[in-house]
Coordinates of C-alpha atoms and ligand atoms in Angstrom, one line a residue:
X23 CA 100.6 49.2 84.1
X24 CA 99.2 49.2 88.2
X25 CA 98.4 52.0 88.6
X26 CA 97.3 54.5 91.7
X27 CA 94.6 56.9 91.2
X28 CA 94.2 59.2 94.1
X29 CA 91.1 61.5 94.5
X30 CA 89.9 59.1 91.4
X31 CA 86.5 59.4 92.7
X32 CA 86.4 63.1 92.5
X33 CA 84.5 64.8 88.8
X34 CA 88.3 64.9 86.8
X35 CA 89.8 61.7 88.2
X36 CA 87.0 59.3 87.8
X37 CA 87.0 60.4 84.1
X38 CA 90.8 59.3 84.1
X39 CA 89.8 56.0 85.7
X40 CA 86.6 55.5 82.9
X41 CA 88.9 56.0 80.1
X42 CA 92.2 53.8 82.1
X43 CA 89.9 51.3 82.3
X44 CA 88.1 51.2 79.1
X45 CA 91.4 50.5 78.0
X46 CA 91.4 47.3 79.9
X47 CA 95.3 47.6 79.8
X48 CA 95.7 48.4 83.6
X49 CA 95.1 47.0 87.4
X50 CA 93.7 50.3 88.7
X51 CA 93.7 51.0 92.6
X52 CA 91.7 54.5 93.4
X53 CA 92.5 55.6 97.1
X54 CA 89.6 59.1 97.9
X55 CA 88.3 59.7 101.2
X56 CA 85.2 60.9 99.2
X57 CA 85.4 63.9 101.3
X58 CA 84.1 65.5 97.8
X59 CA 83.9 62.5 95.5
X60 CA 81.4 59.5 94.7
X61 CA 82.0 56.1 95.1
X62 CA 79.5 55.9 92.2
X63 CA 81.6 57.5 90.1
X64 CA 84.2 55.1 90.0
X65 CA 83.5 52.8 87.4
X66 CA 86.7 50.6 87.5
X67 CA 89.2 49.6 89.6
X68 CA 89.4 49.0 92.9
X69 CA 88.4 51.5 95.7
X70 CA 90.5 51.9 99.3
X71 CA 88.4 54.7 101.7
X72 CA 91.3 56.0 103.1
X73 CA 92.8 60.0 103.9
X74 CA 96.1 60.6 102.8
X75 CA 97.0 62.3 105.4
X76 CA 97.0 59.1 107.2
X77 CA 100.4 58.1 105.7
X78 CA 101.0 54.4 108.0
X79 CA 98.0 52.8 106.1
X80 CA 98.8 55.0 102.6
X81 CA 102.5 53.5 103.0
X82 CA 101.3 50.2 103.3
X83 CA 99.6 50.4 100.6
X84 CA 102.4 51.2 98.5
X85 CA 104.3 48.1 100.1
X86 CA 101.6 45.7 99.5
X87 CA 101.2 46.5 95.7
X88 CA 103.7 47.3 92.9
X89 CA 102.8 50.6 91.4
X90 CA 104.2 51.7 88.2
X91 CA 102.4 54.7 87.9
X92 CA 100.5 57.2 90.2
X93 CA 97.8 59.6 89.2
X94 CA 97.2 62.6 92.0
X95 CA 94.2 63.9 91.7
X96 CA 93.3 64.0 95.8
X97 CA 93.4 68.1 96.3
X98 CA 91.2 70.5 98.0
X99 CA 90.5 73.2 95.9
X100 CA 87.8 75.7 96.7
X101 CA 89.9 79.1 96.4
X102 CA 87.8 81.5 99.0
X103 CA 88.2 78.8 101.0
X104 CA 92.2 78.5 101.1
X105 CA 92.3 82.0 102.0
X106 CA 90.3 81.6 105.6
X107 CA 91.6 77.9 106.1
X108 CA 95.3 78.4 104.3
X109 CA 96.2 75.8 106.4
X110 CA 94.0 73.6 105.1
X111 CA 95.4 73.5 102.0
X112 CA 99.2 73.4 102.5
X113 CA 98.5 70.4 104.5
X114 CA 96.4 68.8 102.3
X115 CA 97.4 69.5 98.7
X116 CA 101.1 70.2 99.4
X117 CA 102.3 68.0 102.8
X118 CA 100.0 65.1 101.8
X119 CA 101.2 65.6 98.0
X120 CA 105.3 65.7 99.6
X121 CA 104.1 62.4 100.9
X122 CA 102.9 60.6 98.4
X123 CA 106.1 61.4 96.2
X124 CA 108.2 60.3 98.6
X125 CA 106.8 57.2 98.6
X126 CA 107.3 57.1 95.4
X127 CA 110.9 57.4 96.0
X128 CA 111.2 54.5 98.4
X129 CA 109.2 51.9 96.3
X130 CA 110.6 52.9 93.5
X131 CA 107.1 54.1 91.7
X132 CA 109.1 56.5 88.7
X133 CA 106.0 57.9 86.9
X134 CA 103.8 60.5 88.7
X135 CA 100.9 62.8 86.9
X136 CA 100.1 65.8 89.0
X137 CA 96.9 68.1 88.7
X138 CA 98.0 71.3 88.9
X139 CA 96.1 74.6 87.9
X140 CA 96.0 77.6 85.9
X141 CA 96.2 79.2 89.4
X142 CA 99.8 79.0 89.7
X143 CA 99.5 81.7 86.5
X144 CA 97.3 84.4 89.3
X145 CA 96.8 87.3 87.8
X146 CA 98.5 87.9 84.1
X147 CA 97.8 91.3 82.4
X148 CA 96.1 91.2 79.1
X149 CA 99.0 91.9 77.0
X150 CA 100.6 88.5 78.7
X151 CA 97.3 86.5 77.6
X152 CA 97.8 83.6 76.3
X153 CA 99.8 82.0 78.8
X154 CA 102.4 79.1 78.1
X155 CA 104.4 77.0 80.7
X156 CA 107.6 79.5 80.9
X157 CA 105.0 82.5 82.0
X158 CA 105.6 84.0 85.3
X159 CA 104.0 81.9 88.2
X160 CA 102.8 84.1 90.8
X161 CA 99.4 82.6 92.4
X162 CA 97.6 85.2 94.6
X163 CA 96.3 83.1 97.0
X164 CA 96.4 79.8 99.0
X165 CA 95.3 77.1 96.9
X166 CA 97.6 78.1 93.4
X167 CA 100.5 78.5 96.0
X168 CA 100.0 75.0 97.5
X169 CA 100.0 73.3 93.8
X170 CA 103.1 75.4 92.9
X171 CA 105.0 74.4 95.9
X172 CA 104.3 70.8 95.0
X173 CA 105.2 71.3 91.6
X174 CA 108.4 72.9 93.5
X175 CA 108.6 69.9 95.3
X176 CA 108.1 67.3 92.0
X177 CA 110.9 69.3 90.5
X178 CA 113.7 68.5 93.0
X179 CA 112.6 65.1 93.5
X180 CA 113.3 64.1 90.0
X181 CA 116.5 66.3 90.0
X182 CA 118.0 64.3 93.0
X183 CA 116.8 61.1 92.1
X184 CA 117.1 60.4 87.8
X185 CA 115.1 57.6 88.2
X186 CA 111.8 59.4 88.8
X187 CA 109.5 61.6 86.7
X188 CA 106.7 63.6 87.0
X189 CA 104.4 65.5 84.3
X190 CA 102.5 68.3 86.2
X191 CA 99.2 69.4 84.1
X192 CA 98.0 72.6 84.6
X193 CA 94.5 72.8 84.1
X194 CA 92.6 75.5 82.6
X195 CA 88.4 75.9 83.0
X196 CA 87.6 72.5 83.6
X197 CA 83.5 71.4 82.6
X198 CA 81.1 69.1 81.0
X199 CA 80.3 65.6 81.6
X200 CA 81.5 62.4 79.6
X201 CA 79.6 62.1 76.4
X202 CA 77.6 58.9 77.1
X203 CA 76.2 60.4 80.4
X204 CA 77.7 58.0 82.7
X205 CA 79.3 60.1 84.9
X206 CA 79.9 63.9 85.3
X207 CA 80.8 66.7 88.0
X208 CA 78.5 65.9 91.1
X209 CA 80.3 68.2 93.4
X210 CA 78.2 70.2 96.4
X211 CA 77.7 73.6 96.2
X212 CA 80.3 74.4 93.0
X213 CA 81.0 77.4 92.1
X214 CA 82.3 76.4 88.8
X215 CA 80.1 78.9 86.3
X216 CA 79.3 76.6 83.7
X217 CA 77.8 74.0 86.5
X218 CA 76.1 76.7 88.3
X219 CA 75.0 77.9 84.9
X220 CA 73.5 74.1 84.6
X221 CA 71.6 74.3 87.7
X222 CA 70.3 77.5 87.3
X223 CA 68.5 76.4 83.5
X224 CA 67.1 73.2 85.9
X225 CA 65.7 75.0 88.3
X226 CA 68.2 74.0 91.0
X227 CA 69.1 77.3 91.6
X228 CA 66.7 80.5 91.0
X229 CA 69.4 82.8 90.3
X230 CA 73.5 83.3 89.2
X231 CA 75.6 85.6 89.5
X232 CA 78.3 88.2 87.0
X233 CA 80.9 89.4 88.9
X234 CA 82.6 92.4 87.2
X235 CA 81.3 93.7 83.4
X236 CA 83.6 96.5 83.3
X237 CA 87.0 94.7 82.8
X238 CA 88.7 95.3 79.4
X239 CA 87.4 92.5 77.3
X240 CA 85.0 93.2 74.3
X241 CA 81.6 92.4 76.7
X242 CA 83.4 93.5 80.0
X243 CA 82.5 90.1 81.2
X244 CA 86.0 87.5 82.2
X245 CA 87.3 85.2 79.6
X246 CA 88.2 81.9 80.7
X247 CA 89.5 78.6 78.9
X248 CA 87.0 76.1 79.0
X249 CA 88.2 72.4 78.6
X250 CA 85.7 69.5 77.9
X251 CA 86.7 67.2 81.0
X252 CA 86.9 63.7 78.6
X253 CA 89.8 65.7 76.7
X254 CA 91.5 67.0 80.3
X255 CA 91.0 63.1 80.4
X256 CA 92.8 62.1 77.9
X257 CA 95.8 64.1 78.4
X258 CA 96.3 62.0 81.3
X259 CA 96.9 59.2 79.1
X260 CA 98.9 60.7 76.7
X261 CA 101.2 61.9 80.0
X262 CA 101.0 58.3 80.8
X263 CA 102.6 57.3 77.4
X264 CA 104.8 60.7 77.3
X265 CA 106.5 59.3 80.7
X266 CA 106.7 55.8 79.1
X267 CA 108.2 57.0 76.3
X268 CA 110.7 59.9 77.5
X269 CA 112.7 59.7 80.4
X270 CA 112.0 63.2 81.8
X271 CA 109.8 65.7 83.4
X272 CA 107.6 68.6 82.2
X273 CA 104.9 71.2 82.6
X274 CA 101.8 71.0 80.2
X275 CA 99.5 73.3 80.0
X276 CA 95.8 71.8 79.2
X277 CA 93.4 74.0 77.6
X278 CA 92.1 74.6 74.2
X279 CA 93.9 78.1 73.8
X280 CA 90.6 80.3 73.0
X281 CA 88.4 81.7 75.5
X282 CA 85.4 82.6 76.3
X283 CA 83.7 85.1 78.5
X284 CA 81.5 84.9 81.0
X285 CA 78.5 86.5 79.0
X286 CA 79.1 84.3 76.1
X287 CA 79.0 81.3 78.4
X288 CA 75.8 82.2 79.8
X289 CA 73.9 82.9 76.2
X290 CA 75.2 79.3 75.3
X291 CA 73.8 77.3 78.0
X292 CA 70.3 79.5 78.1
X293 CA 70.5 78.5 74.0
X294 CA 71.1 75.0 74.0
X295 CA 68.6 74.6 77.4
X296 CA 66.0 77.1 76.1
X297 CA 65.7 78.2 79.4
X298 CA 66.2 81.9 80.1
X299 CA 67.0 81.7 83.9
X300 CA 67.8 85.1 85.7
X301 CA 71.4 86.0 86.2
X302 CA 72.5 89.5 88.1
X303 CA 75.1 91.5 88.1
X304 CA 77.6 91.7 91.2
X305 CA 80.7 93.4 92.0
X306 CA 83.9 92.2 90.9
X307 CA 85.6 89.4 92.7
X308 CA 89.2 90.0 94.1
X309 CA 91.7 88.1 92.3
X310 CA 89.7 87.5 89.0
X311 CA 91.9 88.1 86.1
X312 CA 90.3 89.6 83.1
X313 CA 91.4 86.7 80.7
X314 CA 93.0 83.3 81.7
X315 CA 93.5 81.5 78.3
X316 CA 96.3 78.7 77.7
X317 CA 99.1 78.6 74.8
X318 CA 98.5 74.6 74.1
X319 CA 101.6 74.3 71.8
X320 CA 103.6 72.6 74.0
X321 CA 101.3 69.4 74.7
X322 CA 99.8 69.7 71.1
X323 CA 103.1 69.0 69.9
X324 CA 104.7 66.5 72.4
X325 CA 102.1 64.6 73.5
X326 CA 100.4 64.8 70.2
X327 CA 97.1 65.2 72.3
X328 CA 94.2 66.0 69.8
X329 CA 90.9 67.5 71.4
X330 CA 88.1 66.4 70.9
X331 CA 85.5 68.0 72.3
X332 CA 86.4 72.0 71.7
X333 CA 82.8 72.9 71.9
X334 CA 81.2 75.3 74.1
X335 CA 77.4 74.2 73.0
X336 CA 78.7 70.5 73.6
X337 CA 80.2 71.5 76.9
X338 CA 77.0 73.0 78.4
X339 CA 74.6 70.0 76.5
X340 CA 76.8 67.7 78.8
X341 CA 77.3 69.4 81.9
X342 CA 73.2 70.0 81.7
X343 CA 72.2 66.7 80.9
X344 CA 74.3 65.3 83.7
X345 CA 73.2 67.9 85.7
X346 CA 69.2 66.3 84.9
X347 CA 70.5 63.2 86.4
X348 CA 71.7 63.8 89.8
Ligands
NAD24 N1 87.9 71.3 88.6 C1 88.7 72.2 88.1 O1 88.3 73.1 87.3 C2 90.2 72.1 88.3 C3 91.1 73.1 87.8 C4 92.4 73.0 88.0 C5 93.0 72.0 88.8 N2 92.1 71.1 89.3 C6 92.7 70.0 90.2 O2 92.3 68.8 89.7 C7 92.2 67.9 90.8 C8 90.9 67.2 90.8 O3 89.9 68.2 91.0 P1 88.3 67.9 90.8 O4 87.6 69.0 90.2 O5 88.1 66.5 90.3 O6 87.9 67.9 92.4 P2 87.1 66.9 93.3 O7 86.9 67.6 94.6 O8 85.9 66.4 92.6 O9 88.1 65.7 93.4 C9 89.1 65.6 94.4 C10 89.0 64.2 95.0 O10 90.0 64.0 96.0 C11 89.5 63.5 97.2 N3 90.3 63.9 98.3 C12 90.6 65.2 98.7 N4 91.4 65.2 99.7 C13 91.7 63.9 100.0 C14 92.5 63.3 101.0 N5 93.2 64.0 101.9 N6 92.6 61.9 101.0 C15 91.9 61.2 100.0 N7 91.1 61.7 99.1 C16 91.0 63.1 99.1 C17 88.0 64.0 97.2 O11 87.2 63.1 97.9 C18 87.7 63.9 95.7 O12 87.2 62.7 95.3 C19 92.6 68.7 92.1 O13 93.9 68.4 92.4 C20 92.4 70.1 91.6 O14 93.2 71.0 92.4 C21 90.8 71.1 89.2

């Protein structure tokens, strides 16, 4: 297949374009305005520096090659961010998103993969945990609202026009580097825990942060669903096959369906680093849910997507040693 990757040379996509192109099945065409990615990171493919929102040169793009497939990474996604600069992030990961379908529409490109997010969940109770894809979407703040309304927007697209379909993957905990240390999450300033957990046992950072350990779980510490990112990886490519094989659209959730907490997180990566770095405790956050954790059935059984890497102690060994690297 040709495929477009956008935002492939950010820490999820680029893992999508290792394993596309270890394939070597596909013509692979990554547009990122590396705005947050890595040119480095792309290891196959070819690269375009371009912004989506400039949508002349992104249209001529689409007229010049034949895509059969596009891959939509390109986001902006820090979420105390998209509540000072909403804007931001309606223009970006929803206008820029509406544009890029819709020129899928007029060159007739019929399979799109969209990241979406566990965010579009916001805040479920405990006795709603796990989540599936029929659970009430209510995002509390900018950023989950900007991916629901593309996934809004995705929907009615492929209602109007049959031709066209669209798997939207909601993402759980995203973390971890790929296995053979090649490449791995090189972002500025994260504030994903177990990176920051990562650069804390290296020294990078002298001290972390627990916000909240009185919420109702069994260590008062937020349980989260963390999901080695070769295995979000490969769900791409089974939603590649899934839109090959079926002619229609769906919601997946992509997690492992266990979580754990933030505590239990912390013990694992001072265990397999031996480092005992100093963590504090803080205040609650607003909007943190006590437990975000996935029901997997769905893609489990129609994707027939098999983890591989459902191990906390292998997810921190990664996301450390890459960290040692960079
Ligand atoms: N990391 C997570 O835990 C997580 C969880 C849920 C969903 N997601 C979603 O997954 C996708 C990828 O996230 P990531 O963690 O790899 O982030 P990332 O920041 O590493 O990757 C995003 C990439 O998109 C590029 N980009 C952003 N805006 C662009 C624009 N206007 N034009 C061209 N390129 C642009 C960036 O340069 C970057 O390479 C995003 O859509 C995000 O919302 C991520």
């Amino acid at each position: 297949m040709n495929i477009l990757v956008t935002g492939g040379a950010g820490y999820i996509g680029s893992h999508v374009v290792k394993q596309l192109g270890e394939l070597g099945e596909h013509k692979i065409t990554v547009l990122d305005n590396l705005v947050t990615g890595f040119e480095s990171s792309i290891l196959y493919g070819e690269f375009i520096n371009i912004d989506l929102s400039d949508f002349k040169r992104v249209e001529e793009i689409f007229s010049e090659n034949k895509f059969d497939a596009v891959i939509h990474f390109a986001a902006s996604l820090v979420v105390p961010e998209s509540v000072s600069d909403p804007l931001k992030y309606y223009l970006n990961n929803t206008v820029n998103t509406a544009n890029v379908i819709n020129l899928c529409l007029k060159y007739k490109v019929n399979k799109f993969i969209f990241s979406s997010t566990a965010a579009v969940y916001g805040e479920p109770s405990m006795d709603k945990i796990p989540v599936d894809e029929l659970s009430l979407t209510a995002p509390i703040n900018p950023y989950g609202s900007s991916k629901l309304m593309s996934e809004s927007v995705l929907k009615d697209a492929s209602n109007a026009f049959l031709d066209f379909n669209y798997v939207a993957l909601r993402y759980f905990n995203v973390a971890g580097a790929s296995v053979d240390g090649k490449i791995g999450q090189s972002t500025k300033d994260a504030t994903h825990l177990i990176k920051v957990a990562a650069e804390c046992a290296l020294g990078k950072r002298e001290k972390m942060y627990v916000f909240g350990d009185d919420y109702p779980t069994a260590d008062g510490t937020c349980i989260r669903d963390y999901i080695h990112v070769e295995d979000l990886a490969s769900a791409h490519l089974k939603a590649l096959e899934y839109l090959e094989k079926n002619d229609k659209s769906d919601i997946f959730n992509c997690g492992y369906g266990h979580g754990f907490s933030v505590n239990e997180v912390l013990d694992t990566m001072k265990k397999v680093t031996g480092v005992d770095f100093k963590v504090l405790k803080e205040d609650r956050r607003a909007g943190d849910p006590a437990a975000l954790i996935s029901n997997n059935s769905k893609i489990t059984k129609l994707m027939n997507w098999t983890p591989k890497y459902d191990d906390l102690e292998l997810i921190c060994k990664t996301a450390y040693e890459w960290e040692k690297k960079i």
